[in-house]
Amino acid sequence: MTNAELVLEAKKARQRAYTPYSKHSVGAALVTKDGKIYHGCNIENAAYGPTNCAERTAFFRAVYEGEREFAKIAIVGGMEGTDGNEPCAPCGVCRQVMMEFCNPKTFQIIMAVDKKTYKIMTLEELHEKLSFLYNENVETHISFYATTPTTSLCLFNIENQFLDELKKMFIEEIKEVTDNQSPNFTLEN
């Protein structure tokens, strides 16, 4: 399956999201090492803690089915009424789940705007980017892997700030790609 096809699978999953509070729906398509696809969407709850992200929904479905080895995940998201035109990076809790089951050097995270415009990073590369943002913006370094559902609520605003920074960097790279200057970004025809 091509990355573009996987992004379309994530878009299908996004249609099942339950987001009555944020109105921001996310879809994920997770690929196992042997090519099986597991879909996930975000599922909100009035109490923030029980809310589940699309990425974890996909992982938990796969693990329930006996899967333990994964190759990549595509993530799409956006506000209700849009086609999912915002790049989405996994939150700290989702990255922790990925670390549990994936090789950070090889596991690919595809953060997509659409099937033609997306950024691919390994889990390790994303960790390095976010660690840089944490170190640059917070006096006390917050461990990338220490975010848990309990601490996630406390770090929610801080985490969103860093994901916003990542989104800005992502958008800047989109601009570079249109000028054919960035080899790390993929535009498929």
mmCIF file with all atom_site columns, C-alpha atoms in Angstrom:
data_model
loop_
_atom_site.group_PDB
_atom_site.id
_atom_site.type_symbol
_atom_site.label_atom_id
_atom_site.label_alt_id
_atom_site.label_comp_id
_atom_site.label_asym_id
_atom_site.label_entity_id
_atom_site.label_seq_id
_atom_site.pdbx_PDB_ins_code
_atom_site.Cartn_x
_atom_site.Cartn_y
_atom_site.Cartn_z
_atom_site.occupancy
_atom_site.B_iso_or_equiv
_atom_site.pdbx_formal_charge
_atom_site.auth_seq_id
_atom_site.auth_comp_id
_atom_site.auth_asym_id
_atom_site.auth_atom_id
_atom_site.pdbx_PDB_model_num
ATOM 1   C CA . MET A 1 1   ? 0.000   0.000   0.000  1.00 0.00 ? 1   MET A CA 1
ATOM 2   C CA . THR A 1 2   ? 1.346   3.417   -0.933 1.00 0.00 ? 2   THR A CA 1
ATOM 3   C CA . ASN A 1 3   ? 1.533   6.254   1.564  1.00 0.00 ? 3   ASN A CA 1
ATOM 4   C CA . ALA A 1 4   ? -1.142  8.127   -0.416 1.00 0.00 ? 4   ALA A CA 1
ATOM 5   C CA . GLU A 1 5   ? -3.489  5.131   -0.121 1.00 0.00 ? 5   GLU A CA 1
ATOM 6   C CA . LEU A 1 6   ? -2.775  4.888   3.595  1.00 0.00 ? 6   LEU A CA 1
ATOM 7   C CA . VAL A 1 7   ? -3.650  8.580   4.023  1.00 0.00 ? 7   VAL A CA 1
ATOM 8   C CA . LEU A 1 8   ? -6.995  7.879   2.323  1.00 0.00 ? 8   LEU A CA 1
ATOM 9   C CA . GLU A 1 9   ? -7.562  5.033   4.813  1.00 0.00 ? 9   GLU A CA 1
ATOM 10  C CA . ALA A 1 10  ? -6.908  7.463   7.674  1.00 0.00 ? 10  ALA A CA 1
ATOM 11  C CA . LYS A 1 11  ? -9.418  9.887   6.138  1.00 0.00 ? 11  LYS A CA 1
ATOM 12  C CA . LYS A 1 12  ? -12.028 7.094   6.116  1.00 0.00 ? 12  LYS A CA 1
ATOM 13  C CA . ALA A 1 13  ? -11.327 6.419   9.785  1.00 0.00 ? 13  ALA A CA 1
ATOM 14  C CA . ARG A 1 14  ? -11.687 10.138  10.581 1.00 0.00 ? 14  ARG A CA 1
ATOM 15  C CA . GLN A 1 15  ? -15.322 9.985   9.443  1.00 0.00 ? 15  GLN A CA 1
ATOM 16  C CA . ARG A 1 16  ? -16.130 7.802   12.480 1.00 0.00 ? 16  ARG A CA 1
ATOM 17  C CA . ALA A 1 17  ? -14.671 10.191  15.056 1.00 0.00 ? 17  ALA A CA 1
ATOM 18  C CA . TYR A 1 18  ? -16.825 11.196  18.018 1.00 0.00 ? 18  TYR A CA 1
ATOM 19  C CA . THR A 1 19  ? -15.901 14.815  18.785 1.00 0.00 ? 19  THR A CA 1
ATOM 20  C CA . PRO A 1 20  ? -18.862 16.710  20.276 1.00 0.00 ? 20  PRO A CA 1
ATOM 21  C CA . TYR A 1 21  ? -16.606 18.932  22.428 1.00 0.00 ? 21  TYR A CA 1
ATOM 22  C CA . SER A 1 22  ? -13.576 19.962  20.365 1.00 0.00 ? 22  SER A CA 1
ATOM 23  C CA . LYS A 1 23  ? -15.147 19.446  16.930 1.00 0.00 ? 23  LYS A CA 1
ATOM 24  C CA . HIS A 1 24  ? -11.639 18.372  15.842 1.00 0.00 ? 24  HIS A CA 1
ATOM 25  C CA . SER A 1 25  ? -11.799 14.901  14.320 1.00 0.00 ? 25  SER A CA 1
ATOM 26  C CA . VAL A 1 26  ? -8.744  12.742  13.708 1.00 0.00 ? 26  VAL A CA 1
ATOM 27  C CA . GLY A 1 27  ? -8.328  9.493   11.812 1.00 0.00 ? 27  GLY A CA 1
ATOM 28  C CA . ALA A 1 28  ? -5.435  7.043   11.818 1.00 0.00 ? 28  ALA A CA 1
ATOM 29  C CA . ALA A 1 29  ? -4.480  4.044   9.701  1.00 0.00 ? 29  ALA A CA 1
ATOM 30  C CA . LEU A 1 30  ? -1.872  1.755   11.268 1.00 0.00 ? 30  LEU A CA 1
ATOM 31  C CA . VAL A 1 31  ? 0.065   -0.791  9.200  1.00 0.00 ? 31  VAL A CA 1
ATOM 32  C CA . THR A 1 32  ? 1.545   -3.945  10.698 1.00 0.00 ? 32  THR A CA 1
ATOM 33  C CA . LYS A 1 33  ? 4.856   -5.389  9.522  1.00 0.00 ? 33  LYS A CA 1
ATOM 34  C CA . ASP A 1 34  ? 2.905   -7.945  7.443  1.00 0.00 ? 34  ASP A CA 1
ATOM 35  C CA . GLY A 1 35  ? 0.708   -5.272  5.809  1.00 0.00 ? 35  GLY A CA 1
ATOM 36  C CA . LYS A 1 36  ? -2.552  -5.478  7.756  1.00 0.00 ? 36  LYS A CA 1
ATOM 37  C CA . ILE A 1 37  ? -4.311  -2.157  8.340  1.00 0.00 ? 37  ILE A CA 1
ATOM 38  C CA . TYR A 1 38  ? -6.035  -1.128  11.556 1.00 0.00 ? 38  TYR A CA 1
ATOM 39  C CA . HIS A 1 39  ? -8.134  2.020   11.672 1.00 0.00 ? 39  HIS A CA 1
ATOM 40  C CA . GLY A 1 40  ? -8.723  4.373   14.578 1.00 0.00 ? 40  GLY A CA 1
ATOM 41  C CA . CYS A 1 41  ? -10.522 7.627   15.280 1.00 0.00 ? 41  CYS A CA 1
ATOM 42  C CA . ASN A 1 42  ? -10.554 9.960   18.237 1.00 0.00 ? 42  ASN A CA 1
ATOM 43  C CA . ILE A 1 43  ? -13.340 9.399   20.751 1.00 0.00 ? 43  ILE A CA 1
ATOM 44  C CA . GLU A 1 44  ? -14.031 12.257  23.149 1.00 0.00 ? 44  GLU A CA 1
ATOM 45  C CA . ASN A 1 45  ? -15.637 12.241  26.565 1.00 0.00 ? 45  ASN A CA 1
ATOM 46  C CA . ALA A 1 46  ? -16.946 15.127  28.666 1.00 0.00 ? 46  ALA A CA 1
ATOM 47  C CA . ALA A 1 47  ? -14.343 14.151  31.253 1.00 0.00 ? 47  ALA A CA 1
ATOM 48  C CA . TYR A 1 48  ? -11.033 14.750  29.487 1.00 0.00 ? 48  TYR A CA 1
ATOM 49  C CA . GLY A 1 49  ? -9.234  11.685  30.896 1.00 0.00 ? 49  GLY A CA 1
ATOM 50  C CA . PRO A 1 50  ? -11.336 8.992   29.162 1.00 0.00 ? 50  PRO A CA 1
ATOM 51  C CA . THR A 1 51  ? -10.872 10.626  25.746 1.00 0.00 ? 51  THR A CA 1
ATOM 52  C CA . ASN A 1 52  ? -8.935  8.405   23.354 1.00 0.00 ? 52  ASN A CA 1
ATOM 53  C CA . CYS A 1 53  ? -6.857  9.532   20.384 1.00 0.00 ? 53  CYS A CA 1
ATOM 54  C CA . ALA A 1 54  ? -7.145  8.033   16.904 1.00 0.00 ? 54  ALA A CA 1
ATOM 55  C CA . GLU A 1 55  ? -3.621  6.628   17.053 1.00 0.00 ? 55  GLU A CA 1
ATOM 56  C CA . ARG A 1 56  ? -4.218  4.739   20.302 1.00 0.00 ? 56  ARG A CA 1
ATOM 57  C CA . THR A 1 57  ? -7.579  3.481   19.057 1.00 0.00 ? 57  THR A CA 1
ATOM 58  C CA . ALA A 1 58  ? -5.796  1.936   16.055 1.00 0.00 ? 58  ALA A CA 1
ATOM 59  C CA . PHE A 1 59  ? -3.011  0.471   18.203 1.00 0.00 ? 59  PHE A CA 1
ATOM 60  C CA . PHE A 1 60  ? -5.403  -0.977  20.781 1.00 0.00 ? 60  PHE A CA 1
ATOM 61  C CA . ARG A 1 61  ? -7.537  -2.590  18.064 1.00 0.00 ? 61  ARG A CA 1
ATOM 62  C CA . ALA A 1 62  ? -4.426  -4.150  16.532 1.00 0.00 ? 62  ALA A CA 1
ATOM 63  C CA . VAL A 1 63  ? -3.036  -5.360  19.850 1.00 0.00 ? 63  VAL A CA 1
ATOM 64  C CA . TYR A 1 64  ? -6.414  -6.878  20.730 1.00 0.00 ? 64  TYR A CA 1
ATOM 65  C CA . GLU A 1 65  ? -6.199  -8.821  17.445 1.00 0.00 ? 65  GLU A CA 1
ATOM 66  C CA . GLY A 1 66  ? -2.775  -10.159 18.470 1.00 0.00 ? 66  GLY A CA 1
ATOM 67  C CA . GLU A 1 67  ? -0.526  -7.811  16.501 1.00 0.00 ? 67  GLU A CA 1
ATOM 68  C CA . ARG A 1 68  ? 2.758   -6.691  18.050 1.00 0.00 ? 68  ARG A CA 1
ATOM 69  C CA . GLU A 1 69  ? 4.920   -5.477  15.141 1.00 0.00 ? 69  GLU A CA 1
ATOM 70  C CA . PHE A 1 70  ? 4.145   -2.273  13.269 1.00 0.00 ? 70  PHE A CA 1
ATOM 71  C CA . ALA A 1 71  ? 5.627   -0.443  10.268 1.00 0.00 ? 71  ALA A CA 1
ATOM 72  C CA . LYS A 1 72  ? 3.878   2.928   10.003 1.00 0.00 ? 72  LYS A CA 1
ATOM 73  C CA . ILE A 1 73  ? 0.835   5.020   10.769 1.00 0.00 ? 73  ILE A CA 1
ATOM 74  C CA . ALA A 1 74  ? -0.916  7.769   8.786  1.00 0.00 ? 74  ALA A CA 1
ATOM 75  C CA . ILE A 1 75  ? -2.712  10.511  10.711 1.00 0.00 ? 75  ILE A CA 1
ATOM 76  C CA . VAL A 1 76  ? -5.150  13.116  9.369  1.00 0.00 ? 76  VAL A CA 1
ATOM 77  C CA . GLY A 1 77  ? -7.275  15.643  11.190 1.00 0.00 ? 77  GLY A CA 1
ATOM 78  C CA . GLY A 1 78  ? -9.203  18.847  11.078 1.00 0.00 ? 78  GLY A CA 1
ATOM 79  C CA . MET A 1 79  ? -12.229 20.700  12.298 1.00 0.00 ? 79  MET A CA 1
ATOM 80  C CA . GLU A 1 80  ? -15.729 19.443  11.521 1.00 0.00 ? 80  GLU A CA 1
ATOM 81  C CA . GLY A 1 81  ? -16.879 20.479  8.092  1.00 0.00 ? 81  GLY A CA 1
ATOM 82  C CA . THR A 1 82  ? -13.370 20.384  6.605  1.00 0.00 ? 82  THR A CA 1
ATOM 83  C CA . ASP A 1 83  ? -11.641 17.708  4.601  1.00 0.00 ? 83  ASP A CA 1
ATOM 84  C CA . GLY A 1 84  ? -9.040  17.163  7.316  1.00 0.00 ? 84  GLY A CA 1
ATOM 85  C CA . ASN A 1 85  ? -6.638  19.781  6.125  1.00 0.00 ? 85  ASN A CA 1
ATOM 86  C CA . GLU A 1 86  ? -4.450  20.107  9.224  1.00 0.00 ? 86  GLU A CA 1
ATOM 87  C CA . PRO A 1 87  ? -1.287  18.119  9.845  1.00 0.00 ? 87  PRO A CA 1
ATOM 88  C CA . CYS A 1 88  ? -1.610  16.169  13.100 1.00 0.00 ? 88  CYS A CA 1
ATOM 89  C CA . ALA A 1 89  ? 1.254   14.898  15.207 1.00 0.00 ? 89  ALA A CA 1
ATOM 90  C CA . PRO A 1 90  ? 0.697   12.244  17.880 1.00 0.00 ? 90  PRO A CA 1
ATOM 91  C CA . CYS A 1 91  ? 0.375   13.471  21.464 1.00 0.00 ? 91  CYS A CA 1
ATOM 92  C CA . GLY A 1 92  ? 2.719   12.359  24.244 1.00 0.00 ? 92  GLY A CA 1
ATOM 93  C CA . VAL A 1 93  ? 0.473   9.509   25.369 1.00 0.00 ? 93  VAL A CA 1
ATOM 94  C CA . CYS A 1 94  ? 0.225   8.168   21.806 1.00 0.00 ? 94  CYS A CA 1
ATOM 95  C CA . ARG A 1 95  ? 3.968   8.436   21.339 1.00 0.00 ? 95  ARG A CA 1
ATOM 96  C CA . GLN A 1 96  ? 4.434   6.452   24.552 1.00 0.00 ? 96  GLN A CA 1
ATOM 97  C CA . VAL A 1 97  ? 2.182   3.694   23.188 1.00 0.00 ? 97  VAL A CA 1
ATOM 98  C CA . MET A 1 98  ? 4.185   3.733   19.956 1.00 0.00 ? 98  MET A CA 1
ATOM 99  C CA . MET A 1 99  ? 7.404   3.361   21.955 1.00 0.00 ? 99  MET A CA 1
ATOM 100 C CA . GLU A 1 100 ? 5.944   0.297   23.649 1.00 0.00 ? 100 GLU A CA 1
ATOM 101 C CA . PHE A 1 101 ? 5.369   -1.536  20.367 1.00 0.00 ? 101 PHE A CA 1
ATOM 102 C CA . CYS A 1 102 ? 7.572   0.078   17.692 1.00 0.00 ? 102 CYS A CA 1
ATOM 103 C CA . ASN A 1 103 ? 11.207  0.497   16.829 1.00 0.00 ? 103 ASN A CA 1
ATOM 104 C CA . PRO A 1 104 ? 11.677  4.287   17.018 1.00 0.00 ? 104 PRO A CA 1
ATOM 105 C CA . LYS A 1 105 ? 14.401  4.192   14.371 1.00 0.00 ? 105 LYS A CA 1
ATOM 106 C CA . THR A 1 106 ? 12.176  2.566   11.731 1.00 0.00 ? 106 THR A CA 1
ATOM 107 C CA . PHE A 1 107 ? 8.531   3.204   12.651 1.00 0.00 ? 107 PHE A CA 1
ATOM 108 C CA . GLN A 1 108 ? 7.168   5.879   10.303 1.00 0.00 ? 108 GLN A CA 1
ATOM 109 C CA . ILE A 1 109 ? 4.616   8.518   11.239 1.00 0.00 ? 109 ILE A CA 1
ATOM 110 C CA . ILE A 1 110 ? 2.863   10.076  8.250  1.00 0.00 ? 110 ILE A CA 1
ATOM 111 C CA . MET A 1 111 ? 1.332   13.417  9.217  1.00 0.00 ? 111 MET A CA 1
ATOM 112 C CA . ALA A 1 112 ? -0.913  14.306  6.307  1.00 0.00 ? 112 ALA A CA 1
ATOM 113 C CA . VAL A 1 113 ? -2.775  17.271  4.956  1.00 0.00 ? 113 VAL A CA 1
ATOM 114 C CA . ASP A 1 114 ? -4.108  15.172  2.073  1.00 0.00 ? 114 ASP A CA 1
ATOM 115 C CA . LYS A 1 115 ? -3.014  12.221  -0.075 1.00 0.00 ? 115 LYS A CA 1
ATOM 116 C CA . LYS A 1 116 ? -0.522  14.377  -1.950 1.00 0.00 ? 116 LYS A CA 1
ATOM 117 C CA . THR A 1 117 ? 0.903   16.465  0.881  1.00 0.00 ? 117 THR A CA 1
ATOM 118 C CA . TYR A 1 118 ? 2.358   14.833  3.953  1.00 0.00 ? 118 TYR A CA 1
ATOM 119 C CA . LYS A 1 119 ? 5.392   14.724  6.197  1.00 0.00 ? 119 LYS A CA 1
ATOM 120 C CA . ILE A 1 120 ? 7.017   11.418  7.107  1.00 0.00 ? 120 ILE A CA 1
ATOM 121 C CA . MET A 1 121 ? 9.148   11.164  10.236 1.00 0.00 ? 121 MET A CA 1
ATOM 122 C CA . THR A 1 122 ? 10.360  8.222   12.216 1.00 0.00 ? 122 THR A CA 1
ATOM 123 C CA . LEU A 1 123 ? 9.292   8.083   15.843 1.00 0.00 ? 123 LEU A CA 1
ATOM 124 C CA . GLU A 1 124 ? 12.888  8.893   16.759 1.00 0.00 ? 124 GLU A CA 1
ATOM 125 C CA . GLU A 1 125 ? 12.980  11.954  14.453 1.00 0.00 ? 125 GLU A CA 1
ATOM 126 C CA . LEU A 1 126 ? 9.716   13.238  15.892 1.00 0.00 ? 126 LEU A CA 1
ATOM 127 C CA . HIS A 1 127 ? 11.121  12.735  19.390 1.00 0.00 ? 127 HIS A CA 1
ATOM 128 C CA . GLU A 1 128 ? 14.198  14.771  18.491 1.00 0.00 ? 128 GLU A CA 1
ATOM 129 C CA . LYS A 1 129 ? 12.093  17.606  17.025 1.00 0.00 ? 129 LYS A CA 1
ATOM 130 C CA . LEU A 1 130 ? 9.810   17.730  20.042 1.00 0.00 ? 130 LEU A CA 1
ATOM 131 C CA . SER A 1 131 ? 12.711  17.453  22.491 1.00 0.00 ? 131 SER A CA 1
ATOM 132 C CA . PHE A 1 132 ? 14.270  20.471  20.787 1.00 0.00 ? 132 PHE A CA 1
ATOM 133 C CA . LEU A 1 133 ? 11.011  22.390  21.159 1.00 0.00 ? 133 LEU A CA 1
ATOM 134 C CA . TYR A 1 134 ? 10.704  21.380  24.822 1.00 0.00 ? 134 TYR A CA 1
ATOM 135 C CA . ASN A 1 135 ? 14.292  22.388  25.551 1.00 0.00 ? 135 ASN A CA 1
ATOM 136 C CA . GLU A 1 136 ? 13.909  25.699  23.734 1.00 0.00 ? 136 GLU A CA 1
ATOM 137 C CA . ASN A 1 137 ? 10.590  26.670  25.307 1.00 0.00 ? 137 ASN A CA 1
ATOM 138 C CA . VAL A 1 138 ? 10.399  25.214  28.805 1.00 0.00 ? 138 VAL A CA 1
ATOM 139 C CA . GLU A 1 139 ? 12.881  25.918  31.583 1.00 0.00 ? 139 GLU A CA 1
ATOM 140 C CA . THR A 1 140 ? 12.361  22.488  33.106 1.00 0.00 ? 140 THR A CA 1
ATOM 141 C CA . HIS A 1 141 ? 12.715  19.732  30.523 1.00 0.00 ? 141 HIS A CA 1
ATOM 142 C CA . ILE A 1 142 ? 9.669   17.481  30.353 1.00 0.00 ? 142 ILE A CA 1
ATOM 143 C CA . SER A 1 143 ? 10.540  13.920  29.436 1.00 0.00 ? 143 SER A CA 1
ATOM 144 C CA . PHE A 1 144 ? 9.152   12.923  26.057 1.00 0.00 ? 144 PHE A CA 1
ATOM 145 C CA . TYR A 1 145 ? 8.272   9.445   27.240 1.00 0.00 ? 145 TYR A CA 1
ATOM 146 C CA . ALA A 1 146 ? 7.020   10.325  30.719 1.00 0.00 ? 146 ALA A CA 1
ATOM 147 C CA . THR A 1 147 ? 3.650   11.683  29.608 1.00 0.00 ? 147 THR A CA 1
ATOM 148 C CA . THR A 1 148 ? 0.922   9.396   30.945 1.00 0.00 ? 148 THR A CA 1
ATOM 149 C CA . PRO A 1 149 ? -2.867  9.760   30.904 1.00 0.00 ? 149 PRO A CA 1
ATOM 150 C CA . THR A 1 150 ? -2.636  11.227  34.425 1.00 0.00 ? 150 THR A CA 1
ATOM 151 C CA . THR A 1 151 ? 0.071   13.766  33.647 1.00 0.00 ? 151 THR A CA 1
ATOM 152 C CA . SER A 1 152 ? -1.362  14.359  30.190 1.00 0.00 ? 152 SER A CA 1
ATOM 153 C CA . LEU A 1 153 ? -4.145  16.533  31.590 1.00 0.00 ? 153 LEU A CA 1
ATOM 154 C CA . CYS A 1 154 ? -1.608  18.713  33.419 1.00 0.00 ? 154 CYS A CA 1
ATOM 155 C CA . LEU A 1 155 ? 0.609   18.973  30.358 1.00 0.00 ? 155 LEU A CA 1
ATOM 156 C CA . PHE A 1 156 ? -2.264  19.415  27.887 1.00 0.00 ? 156 PHE A CA 1
ATOM 157 C CA . ASN A 1 157 ? -1.726  23.134  27.280 1.00 0.00 ? 157 ASN A CA 1
ATOM 158 C CA . ILE A 1 158 ? 2.057   22.764  27.135 1.00 0.00 ? 158 ILE A CA 1
ATOM 159 C CA . GLU A 1 159 ? 1.757   19.805  24.750 1.00 0.00 ? 159 GLU A CA 1
ATOM 160 C CA . ASN A 1 160 ? -0.596  21.751  22.472 1.00 0.00 ? 160 ASN A CA 1
ATOM 161 C CA . GLN A 1 161 ? 1.890   24.621  22.356 1.00 0.00 ? 161 GLN A CA 1
ATOM 162 C CA . PHE A 1 162 ? 4.599   22.263  21.107 1.00 0.00 ? 162 PHE A CA 1
ATOM 163 C CA . LEU A 1 163 ? 2.305   20.547  18.628 1.00 0.00 ? 163 LEU A CA 1
ATOM 164 C CA . ASP A 1 164 ? 1.369   24.012  17.332 1.00 0.00 ? 164 ASP A CA 1
ATOM 165 C CA . GLU A 1 165 ? 5.080   24.756  16.933 1.00 0.00 ? 165 GLU A CA 1
ATOM 166 C CA . LEU A 1 166 ? 5.526   21.452  15.074 1.00 0.00 ? 166 LEU A CA 1
ATOM 167 C CA . LYS A 1 167 ? 2.592   22.369  12.834 1.00 0.00 ? 167 LYS A CA 1
ATOM 168 C CA . LYS A 1 168 ? 4.248   25.734  12.056 1.00 0.00 ? 168 LYS A CA 1
ATOM 169 C CA . MET A 1 169 ? 7.480   23.937  11.161 1.00 0.00 ? 169 MET A CA 1
ATOM 170 C CA . PHE A 1 170 ? 5.465   21.506  9.024  1.00 0.00 ? 170 PHE A CA 1
ATOM 171 C CA . ILE A 1 171 ? 3.746   24.370  7.183  1.00 0.00 ? 171 ILE A CA 1
ATOM 172 C CA . GLU A 1 172 ? 7.102   26.054  6.580  1.00 0.00 ? 172 GLU A CA 1
ATOM 173 C CA . GLU A 1 173 ? 8.371   22.800  5.065  1.00 0.00 ? 173 GLU A CA 1
ATOM 174 C CA . ILE A 1 174 ? 5.296   22.691  2.800  1.00 0.00 ? 174 ILE A CA 1
ATOM 175 C CA . LYS A 1 175 ? 6.310   26.117  1.501  1.00 0.00 ? 175 LYS A CA 1
ATOM 176 C CA . GLU A 1 176 ? 9.850   24.842  0.900  1.00 0.00 ? 176 GLU A CA 1
ATOM 177 C CA . VAL A 1 177 ? 8.556   21.789  -0.962 1.00 0.00 ? 177 VAL A CA 1
ATOM 178 C CA . THR A 1 178 ? 6.619   23.909  -3.413 1.00 0.00 ? 178 THR A CA 1
ATOM 179 C CA . ASP A 1 179 ? 9.990   25.397  -4.329 1.00 0.00 ? 179 ASP A CA 1
ATOM 180 C CA . ASN A 1 180 ? 11.520  21.857  -4.448 1.00 0.00 ? 180 ASN A CA 1
ATOM 181 C CA . GLN A 1 181 ? 13.936  22.656  -1.639 1.00 0.00 ? 181 GLN A CA 1
ATOM 182 C CA . SER A 1 182 ? 13.115  20.012  0.969  1.00 0.00 ? 182 SER A CA 1
ATOM 183 C CA . PRO A 1 183 ? 13.917  16.319  0.440  1.00 0.00 ? 183 PRO A CA 1
ATOM 184 C CA . ASN A 1 184 ? 12.212  15.368  3.749  1.00 0.00 ? 184 ASN A CA 1
ATOM 185 C CA . PHE A 1 185 ? 8.717   16.164  2.560  1.00 0.00 ? 185 PHE A CA 1
ATOM 186 C CA . THR A 1 186 ? 6.706   14.160  0.052  1.00 0.00 ? 186 THR A CA 1
ATOM 187 C CA . LEU A 1 187 ? 4.339   15.418  -2.603 1.00 0.00 ? 187 LEU A CA 1
ATOM 188 C CA . GLU A 1 188 ? 2.827   12.598  -4.639 1.00 0.00 ? 188 GLU A CA 1
ATOM 189 C CA . ASN A 1 189 ? 1.148   13.091  -8.018 1.00 0.00 ? 189 ASN A CA 1
#
